[in-house]
Amino acid sequence: MNQNKLFQQTRLRLALWYALVMAVILSLCGFGIYRAISHTHWMTLDRELESVAGTLHDSIELKLQQPGELEPVIQKLLPNICVVGTSCIQEQLSSKRHILSAINQGNYYVRFFDNYGRLIAIAGTYPEGLPLVFNKELWQTLKDSKGHFYHQISLVLHTQENRDWGYIQVGRSLADFNSYLVAVKLTLGLGLPIIMILVGVASWWLALLAMQPIYRSYRQIQQFTADAAHELRTPLAATQATVESALMMSQLDEIETRDILQTLQRQNQRLTTLVTDLLLLTRLDRQSVPMQQDICCLDDIVNDLIEEFAALAIAAGVTLTSSVQVSTPLNVIGNADQLYRLFSNLIINAIQYTLPTGKVTVCLDRCNHYAVIQIQDTGIGIPQQEITRIFDRFYRVNSHRSRSTGGSGLGLAIAQAIIQAHHGSIDVQSEFGKGSTFTIKLPFDIRPLDSVRSIYPFKILYYRLHH
Ligand code: ADP
């Protein structure tokens, strides 16, 4: 329950971090998009103004004769032009003006100034509140009395004799430009929270995806610990019971004492095997220390084990044989102790799960770059639905039978871990009631052989002495 809470909290934290990082990234993207749109729009505006002003400038300049004087032909070119001092402008310069004849000419307005900066004429949609202060800077952004913005360009005009005539200013209101940017801002501002809600949902789901393998492996470790504790408790409880019953006896003769000691030794042996197996599995899991590698001749290992388990096979009434399909010895590079353990686990299983008069055969072959070892038996077989589970730690198809043979359910898990450490593979074919075949493939190592210790004969001796 507590762990579930921990996982939920971690998931929430992970989702929040995802969402936060995404929010920052999206906000930056949104800001970038806004800046790009506004910049492009501003550039288009400038180009438009430049082209209108350029066209006007070029066509007017051809007609100009006297500096500061507008020829009547120009007044014809701009029909809505209003010249200062004529009836269309009642008051001059800084005073309040009424534009009578300024008719709509798109959103543009045109102003003419003489060389001294005095207004000569205006045309187009002239904004009322715009100050008439002259400024000859090329590009200007102005603000009128009502707070509206305008953008304008100033160009120098020359007469036909190339004397300075004055200036032409072409400008336009920025109202539509600003309202467009406000619309973009609104879209981004409203879109971002909606996107963030979607990102939040996605983050919650992604956090689950990220947590799932960790949670699964955590549950496996929990299960493994529970199973290991359960397996350790059985011999410990048996030892405890034996000791307690011995203590309750008032007197013990030698036979009884020996009996009790043998029981204790058996349970102790079981505990030792279990702990050794668990340690081996942990070592194989961690792979922190590189395992010692030797050239191992599989033919010799198998023959050795066949000899080793001959007595066990006879006792079980099972015929144990080997069959070698290749003429040259099968040498692989690996850990001899572990390979002994691997094959002995499989051969012992085959003998134990085969009924008397049955057969167990160990076949050796090669296939491309692999040594292929098959352990076939005519035993009880494994139900199809159990095959995927038999490599799980502590898993036993029939726990009662397995326990009676002293099995803890770790044999195949250890075998699989050893095969993985040797970069090999294991495959099981089994028919319930007819028998099983375990096929192991181990790669021949391609490293130069002198980089590996060749101590194989001593290994066999070592193994025999210690097992
Ligand atoms: P155990 O120590 O119980 O033998 P293993 O991990 O070696 O544990 O095997 C797991 C289970 O797989 C066994 O309990 C047994 O039911 C099944 N099994 C393994 N090898 C064979 C086989 N050759 N024939 C039938 N069943 C097998």
XYZ file of C-alpha atoms and ligand atoms in Angstrom:
494
model
C 0.000 0.000 0.000
C 2.799 2.361 1.023
C 4.794 1.360 -2.015
C 1.772 2.023 -4.207
C 1.590 5.478 -2.678
C 5.296 5.987 -3.349
C 4.863 4.950 -6.985
C 1.808 7.205 -7.347
C 3.744 10.125 -5.873
C 6.711 9.476 -8.141
C 4.380 9.222 -11.127
C 2.772 12.523 -10.188
C 6.145 14.180 -9.715
C 7.368 12.825 -13.043
C 4.185 14.007 -14.805
C 4.518 17.466 -13.263
C 8.130 17.736 -14.352
C 7.230 16.628 -17.872
C 4.411 19.177 -17.963
C 6.628 21.931 -16.568
C 9.400 21.301 -19.071
C 6.846 21.138 -21.884
C 5.226 24.372 -20.650
C 8.579 26.171 -20.774
C 9.380 24.756 -24.227
C 5.914 25.577 -25.594
C 5.951 29.077 -24.104
C 9.322 29.744 -25.707
C 8.024 28.359 -29.006
C 4.852 30.498 -28.697
C 6.933 33.591 -28.001
C 9.205 32.771 -30.961
C 6.206 32.274 -33.266
C 4.698 35.575 -32.110
C 7.987 37.407 -32.725
C 8.373 35.826 -36.156
C 4.808 36.716 -37.181
C 5.136 40.277 -35.915
C 8.513 40.700 -37.641
C 7.237 39.349 -40.979
C 4.176 41.549 -40.769
C 6.263 44.611 -39.971
C 8.570 43.872 -42.906
C 5.569 43.548 -45.259
C 4.240 46.857 -43.944
C 7.591 48.555 -44.548
C 7.853 47.137 -48.058
C 4.323 48.300 -48.867
C 5.027 51.817 -47.559
C 8.334 51.899 -49.393
C 6.757 50.904 -52.681
C 3.827 53.375 -52.394
C 6.165 56.192 -51.347
C 8.671 55.265 -54.087
C 6.022 55.286 -56.828
C 4.620 58.640 -55.632
C 8.104 60.113 -55.243
C 9.195 59.066 -58.749
C 6.087 60.267 -60.512
C 5.949 63.603 -58.607
C 9.647 64.452 -58.839
C 9.485 64.530 -62.655
C 6.990 67.398 -62.496
C 8.629 69.645 -59.882
C 10.140 72.922 -61.035
C 10.423 75.446 -58.150
C 11.530 74.395 -54.624
C 8.589 74.300 -52.219
C 5.995 74.876 -54.959
C 3.432 72.277 -55.978
C 2.676 72.403 -59.675
C -1.019 72.199 -60.645
C -0.268 69.003 -62.531
C 0.613 67.387 -59.191
C -2.698 68.463 -57.760
C -4.248 66.591 -60.666
C -2.126 63.517 -59.849
C -3.499 63.526 -56.295
C -7.094 64.697 -56.739
C -7.805 64.762 -53.004
C -4.763 66.870 -52.186
C -5.260 69.735 -49.791
C -2.798 72.596 -50.094
C -2.062 74.721 -47.025
C -3.668 78.134 -47.230
C -6.496 77.025 -49.464
C -10.022 76.537 -48.199
C -9.551 72.892 -47.213
C -7.283 73.749 -44.291
C -8.699 76.500 -42.134
C -5.973 76.898 -39.585
C -2.242 76.466 -39.894
C 0.245 74.023 -38.406
C -0.018 73.387 -34.669
C -3.602 74.665 -34.379
C -6.626 72.414 -34.788
C -7.318 71.717 -38.473
C -10.273 70.501 -40.451
C -9.537 68.442 -43.470
C -12.282 69.027 -45.934
C -11.034 67.460 -49.058
C -8.998 64.517 -47.745
C -10.847 61.593 -49.175
C -10.020 57.970 -48.535
C -7.005 56.696 -50.354
C -6.600 53.329 -48.700
C -5.107 53.866 -45.273
C -2.311 56.062 -46.525
C -1.720 59.710 -46.012
C 0.807 61.873 -47.887
C 2.433 65.064 -46.571
C 4.601 67.514 -48.447
C 7.106 69.716 -46.588
C 9.395 72.358 -47.992
C 13.126 72.509 -47.315
C 12.482 74.400 -44.044
C 10.086 71.773 -42.714
C 6.918 73.771 -43.344
C 3.852 71.802 -44.347
C 2.837 72.466 -47.951
C 0.060 69.985 -48.595
C -1.550 66.803 -47.382
C -3.429 64.066 -49.206
C -5.099 60.740 -48.476
C -6.688 59.705 -45.185
C -4.986 62.224 -42.980
C -5.304 61.410 -39.252
C -6.638 64.353 -37.311
C -4.664 64.024 -34.114
C -1.255 63.507 -35.737
C 1.224 66.303 -34.819
C 2.565 68.304 -37.714
C 6.110 68.469 -36.390
C 8.512 67.780 -39.223
C 11.144 65.097 -38.858
C 13.257 64.063 -41.794
C 14.288 60.669 -40.433
C 13.680 57.948 -43.031
C 11.437 55.711 -40.899
C 9.297 57.000 -38.076
C 6.588 55.611 -35.832
C 4.248 58.318 -34.521
C 1.489 58.453 -31.949
C -1.518 60.731 -32.311
C -3.393 62.512 -29.537
C -5.799 59.556 -29.163
C -2.965 57.091 -28.725
C -3.188 55.570 -32.228
C 0.065 54.621 -33.890
C 1.266 55.492 -37.391
C 4.250 54.443 -39.392
C 5.730 56.701 -42.050
C 8.609 57.108 -44.470
C 10.229 60.427 -45.469
C 11.887 60.891 -48.846
C 13.701 63.941 -50.276
C 12.185 65.487 -53.402
C 14.222 67.268 -56.085
C 13.211 69.622 -58.852
C 13.839 68.886 -62.534
C 17.132 70.866 -62.226
C 18.122 68.680 -59.331
C 17.680 71.316 -56.672
C 16.246 70.321 -53.286
C 12.481 70.777 -53.443
C 11.501 69.522 -49.982
C 10.166 66.265 -48.577
C 7.377 63.818 -49.160
C 6.153 61.736 -46.234
C 3.934 58.693 -46.778
C 2.430 56.996 -43.763
C -0.348 54.733 -42.621
C -2.187 53.804 -39.485
C -0.929 50.790 -37.518
C -4.445 50.003 -36.220
C -5.001 46.895 -38.388
C -1.412 45.774 -37.791
C -1.892 46.076 -34.029
C -5.282 44.368 -34.045
C -3.770 41.501 -36.056
C -1.009 41.104 -33.460
C -3.581 41.212 -30.651
C -5.470 38.406 -32.424
C -2.244 36.382 -32.713
C -1.486 37.014 -29.021
C -4.997 35.943 -28.053
C -4.800 32.773 -30.148
C -1.456 31.868 -28.610
C -2.558 32.902 -25.105
C -5.764 30.858 -25.246
C -4.207 27.992 -27.210
C -1.381 27.494 -24.708
C -3.605 26.552 -21.719
C -5.577 24.119 -23.904
C -2.340 22.583 -25.150
C -1.054 22.477 -21.574
C -4.127 20.512 -20.484
C -3.422 18.009 -23.266
C 0.271 17.944 -22.297
C -0.769 17.315 -18.670
C -2.889 14.311 -19.683
C -0.114 13.030 -21.963
C 2.465 13.506 -19.180
C 0.341 11.526 -16.725
C 0.101 8.696 -19.238
C 3.789 8.902 -20.198
C 4.767 8.855 -16.527
C 2.795 5.617 -16.173
C 4.607 4.145 -19.178
C 7.961 5.152 -17.686
C 7.087 3.781 -14.261
C 5.652 0.471 -15.438
C 8.933 -1.440 -16.023
C 10.309 -0.166 -12.699
C 7.098 -1.133 -10.925
C 7.116 -4.560 -12.564
C 10.721 -5.199 -11.618
C 10.003 -3.922 -8.104
C 7.113 -6.383 -7.819
C 9.390 -9.162 -9.076
C 11.976 -8.325 -6.431
C 9.219 -8.273 -3.804
C 7.972 -11.653 -5.011
C 11.519 -13.005 -5.094
C 12.201 -11.862 -1.537
C 8.931 -13.382 -0.318
C 9.653 -16.676 -2.126
C 13.237 -16.778 -0.854
C 12.072 -16.145 2.720
C 9.464 -18.874 2.353
C 12.040 -21.367 1.018
C 14.486 -20.517 3.804
C 11.797 -20.839 6.460
C 11.031 -24.483 5.624
C 14.454 -25.977 6.567
C 14.769 -23.518 9.439
C 11.397 -24.603 10.850
C 12.370 -28.262 10.419
C 15.662 -27.662 12.233
C 13.845 -25.819 15.006
C 11.320 -28.643 15.415
C 14.065 -31.292 15.478
C 16.029 -29.399 18.125
C 12.903 -28.743 20.234
C 11.814 -32.392 20.184
C 15.360 -33.508 21.039
C 15.433 -31.113 24.009
C 12.128 -32.450 25.257
C 13.513 -35.978 25.416
C 14.892 -36.725 28.857
C 17.591 -39.022 27.550
C 19.155 -39.639 24.144
C 20.993 -42.759 23.159
C 23.694 -42.723 20.498
C 21.449 -43.949 17.653
C 18.854 -41.267 18.397
C 21.531 -38.600 18.632
C 23.016 -39.656 15.286
C 19.536 -39.620 13.765
C 18.881 -36.086 15.002
C 22.276 -34.886 13.831
C 21.693 -36.378 10.381
C 18.337 -34.593 10.142
C 20.011 -31.350 11.176
C 22.783 -31.907 8.653
C 20.228 -32.548 5.872
C 18.340 -29.362 6.667
C 21.580 -27.463 6.969
C 22.699 -28.828 3.612
C 19.425 -27.691 2.085
C 19.859 -24.233 3.540
C 23.454 -24.047 2.303
C 22.450 -25.102 -1.219
C 19.670 -22.560 -1.261
C 21.871 -19.725 -0.059
C 24.636 -20.708 -2.513
C 22.120 -20.763 -5.372
C 20.745 -17.376 -4.367
C 24.250 -15.919 -4.198
C 25.105 -17.383 -7.590
C 21.950 -15.893 -9.103
C 22.714 -12.485 -7.593
C 26.270 -12.642 -8.940
C 25.038 -13.596 -12.401
C 22.425 -10.823 -12.257
C 24.881 -8.130 -11.290
C 27.689 -9.191 -13.633
C 29.765 -6.580 -11.827
C 32.900 -8.717 -11.781
C 33.782 -10.139 -15.213
C 33.653 -13.904 -14.965
C 36.771 -15.937 -15.366
C 36.841 -17.451 -18.844
C 38.570 -20.568 -20.063
C 38.525 -22.734 -23.143
C 35.950 -25.354 -22.268
C 35.553 -28.550 -24.236
C 31.853 -29.333 -24.130
C 32.376 -32.983 -25.142
C 34.546 -33.512 -22.087
C 32.162 -31.673 -19.767
C 29.193 -33.723 -20.989
C 31.080 -37.052 -20.801
C 32.243 -36.110 -17.365
C 28.722 -35.395 -16.191
C 27.310 -38.549 -17.773
C 29.835 -40.476 -15.748
C 29.010 -38.415 -12.705
C 25.262 -39.004 -12.893
C 25.399 -42.640 -14.020
C 24.722 -43.805 -10.465
C 21.790 -41.410 -10.069
C 20.325 -42.593 -13.408
C 20.684 -46.244 -12.415
C 18.994 -45.527 -9.093
C 16.110 -43.855 -10.953
C 15.914 -46.725 -13.476
C 16.667 -44.325 -16.334
C 19.077 -44.939 -19.239
C 21.480 -42.005 -19.527
C 23.479 -41.733 -22.766
C 25.249 -39.136 -24.859
C 25.462 -38.742 -28.604
C 28.085 -36.625 -30.320
C 27.260 -35.662 -33.929
C 30.553 -33.934 -34.697
C 34.054 -35.233 -35.238
C 35.992 -32.249 -33.837
C 35.662 -31.314 -30.159
C 33.229 -28.512 -29.359
C 35.285 -25.834 -27.643
C 33.575 -22.776 -26.306
C 34.981 -19.949 -24.240
C 33.258 -19.590 -20.937
C 33.315 -20.287 -17.272
C 33.848 -23.995 -16.706
C 32.241 -24.039 -13.258
C 29.152 -22.341 -14.598
C 28.929 -24.617 -17.637
C 29.181 -27.663 -15.347
C 26.399 -26.185 -13.250
C 24.264 -25.479 -16.324
C 24.434 -28.973 -17.773
C 24.207 -30.735 -14.429
C 21.013 -28.828 -13.581
C 19.427 -29.900 -16.861
C 20.624 -33.506 -16.708
C 19.490 -33.886 -13.081
C 16.079 -32.476 -14.006
C 15.810 -34.844 -16.960
C 16.619 -37.840 -14.739
C 14.342 -36.700 -11.928
C 11.335 -35.994 -14.148
C 11.631 -39.257 -16.102
C 9.876 -42.386 -14.918
C 11.781 -45.695 -14.537
C 12.608 -47.398 -17.866
C 12.713 -43.982 -19.495
C 15.668 -42.527 -21.426
C 17.744 -39.389 -21.137
C 20.054 -38.485 -24.022
C 22.506 -35.624 -24.241
C 23.305 -34.696 -27.871
C 26.137 -32.451 -29.002
C 26.199 -30.790 -32.393
C 27.287 -27.597 -34.113
C 25.246 -25.153 -36.142
C 27.002 -22.201 -37.829
C 28.776 -20.314 -35.052
C 27.031 -22.148 -32.242
C 27.554 -25.294 -30.259
C 24.166 -26.976 -29.874
C 23.511 -29.123 -26.815
C 20.246 -31.011 -26.475
C 19.060 -32.750 -23.317
C 16.209 -35.039 -24.304
C 14.116 -37.139 -21.976
C 11.130 -39.403 -22.268
C 9.798 -38.122 -18.963
C 6.609 -36.614 -17.651
C 6.810 -33.533 -19.900
C 5.675 -30.018 -19.105
C 2.150 -28.724 -19.770
C 2.205 -26.166 -22.607
C 0.888 -23.309 -20.467
C 3.690 -23.848 -17.901
C 6.609 -23.735 -20.353
C 6.980 -19.955 -20.212
C 7.030 -20.004 -16.409
C 9.498 -22.789 -15.628
C 12.450 -20.358 -15.845
C 10.919 -18.105 -13.167
C 12.690 -18.169 -9.837
C 11.177 -20.628 -7.355
C 8.589 -21.720 -9.886
C 7.728 -25.405 -9.844
C 5.129 -27.068 -12.015
C 4.325 -29.615 -9.372
C 5.749 -28.263 -6.148
C 5.023 -31.419 -4.167
C 6.951 -33.650 -6.558
C 9.732 -31.116 -6.980
C 10.136 -30.663 -3.228
C 10.373 -34.408 -2.735
C 13.330 -34.441 -5.158
C 14.943 -31.626 -3.178
C 14.318 -29.033 -5.887
C 13.872 -25.407 -4.889
C 12.683 -24.118 -8.252
C 15.931 -22.258 -8.875
C 17.614 -24.812 -11.166
C 16.283 -23.534 -14.488
C 16.553 -19.874 -13.402
C 20.257 -20.469 -12.712
C 20.642 -22.333 -16.030
C 19.058 -19.453 -17.913
C 21.203 -16.847 -16.133
C 24.372 -18.831 -16.992
C 23.308 -19.106 -20.651
C 22.651 -15.364 -20.771
C 26.071 -14.677 -19.253
C 27.545 -16.779 -22.108
C 25.445 -14.945 -24.737
C 23.637 -18.156 -25.623
C 19.992 -19.179 -25.799
C 17.752 -21.929 -24.462
C 14.644 -23.381 -25.990
C 12.204 -25.984 -24.617
C 10.072 -28.413 -26.565
C 7.830 -30.552 -24.422
C 4.821 -32.758 -24.726
C 2.947 -33.451 -21.570
C 3.330 -37.132 -20.621
C 5.808 -37.851 -23.431
C 8.988 -35.990 -22.623
C 10.958 -32.790 -23.000
C 13.902 -31.498 -25.004
C 15.982 -28.582 -23.754
C 18.108 -27.095 -26.574
C 20.989 -24.817 -25.635
C 22.997 -22.799 -28.120
C 26.340 -21.392 -27.043
C 28.419 -19.214 -29.364
C 31.975 -20.273 -30.206
C 34.046 -17.350 -29.076
C 35.845 -15.563 -31.911
C 38.583 -14.083 -29.731
C 42.166 -15.295 -30.307
C 42.581 -18.301 -28.103
C 45.846 -17.227 -26.459
C 43.946 -14.374 -24.739
C 42.061 -16.993 -22.786
C 43.482 -19.282 -20.167
C 43.674 -22.886 -21.218
C 43.345 -24.705 -17.942
C 40.608 -27.053 -18.870
C 42.060 -30.406 -17.590
C 42.738 -28.840 -14.187
C 39.194 -27.564 -14.132
C 37.778 -31.048 -14.414
C 40.000 -32.184 -11.597
C 38.982 -29.172 -9.523
C 35.306 -29.803 -10.186
C 35.587 -33.466 -9.296
C 37.343 -32.694 -6.066
C 34.820 -30.104 -4.978
C 31.532 -31.700 -6.018
P 13.376 -27.734 -9.476
O 14.462 -27.458 -8.538
O 12.037 -27.776 -8.859
O 13.647 -28.879 -10.387
P 13.795 -26.128 -11.809
O 13.919 -24.669 -11.928
O 14.961 -26.948 -12.183
O 13.298 -26.414 -10.345
O 12.572 -26.583 -12.686
C 11.348 -25.879 -12.626
C 10.213 -26.787 -12.920
O 10.255 -27.188 -14.302
C 10.261 -28.085 -12.164
O 9.548 -27.943 -10.950
C 9.585 -29.081 -13.081
O 8.210 -29.096 -12.829
C 9.807 -28.495 -14.458
N 10.846 -29.259 -15.199
C 12.148 -28.928 -15.333
N 12.803 -29.817 -16.103
C 11.880 -30.746 -16.458
C 11.927 -31.923 -17.264
N 13.030 -32.364 -17.857
N 10.762 -32.612 -17.427
C 9.630 -32.191 -16.852
N 9.507 -31.096 -16.065
C 10.633 -30.375 -15.891
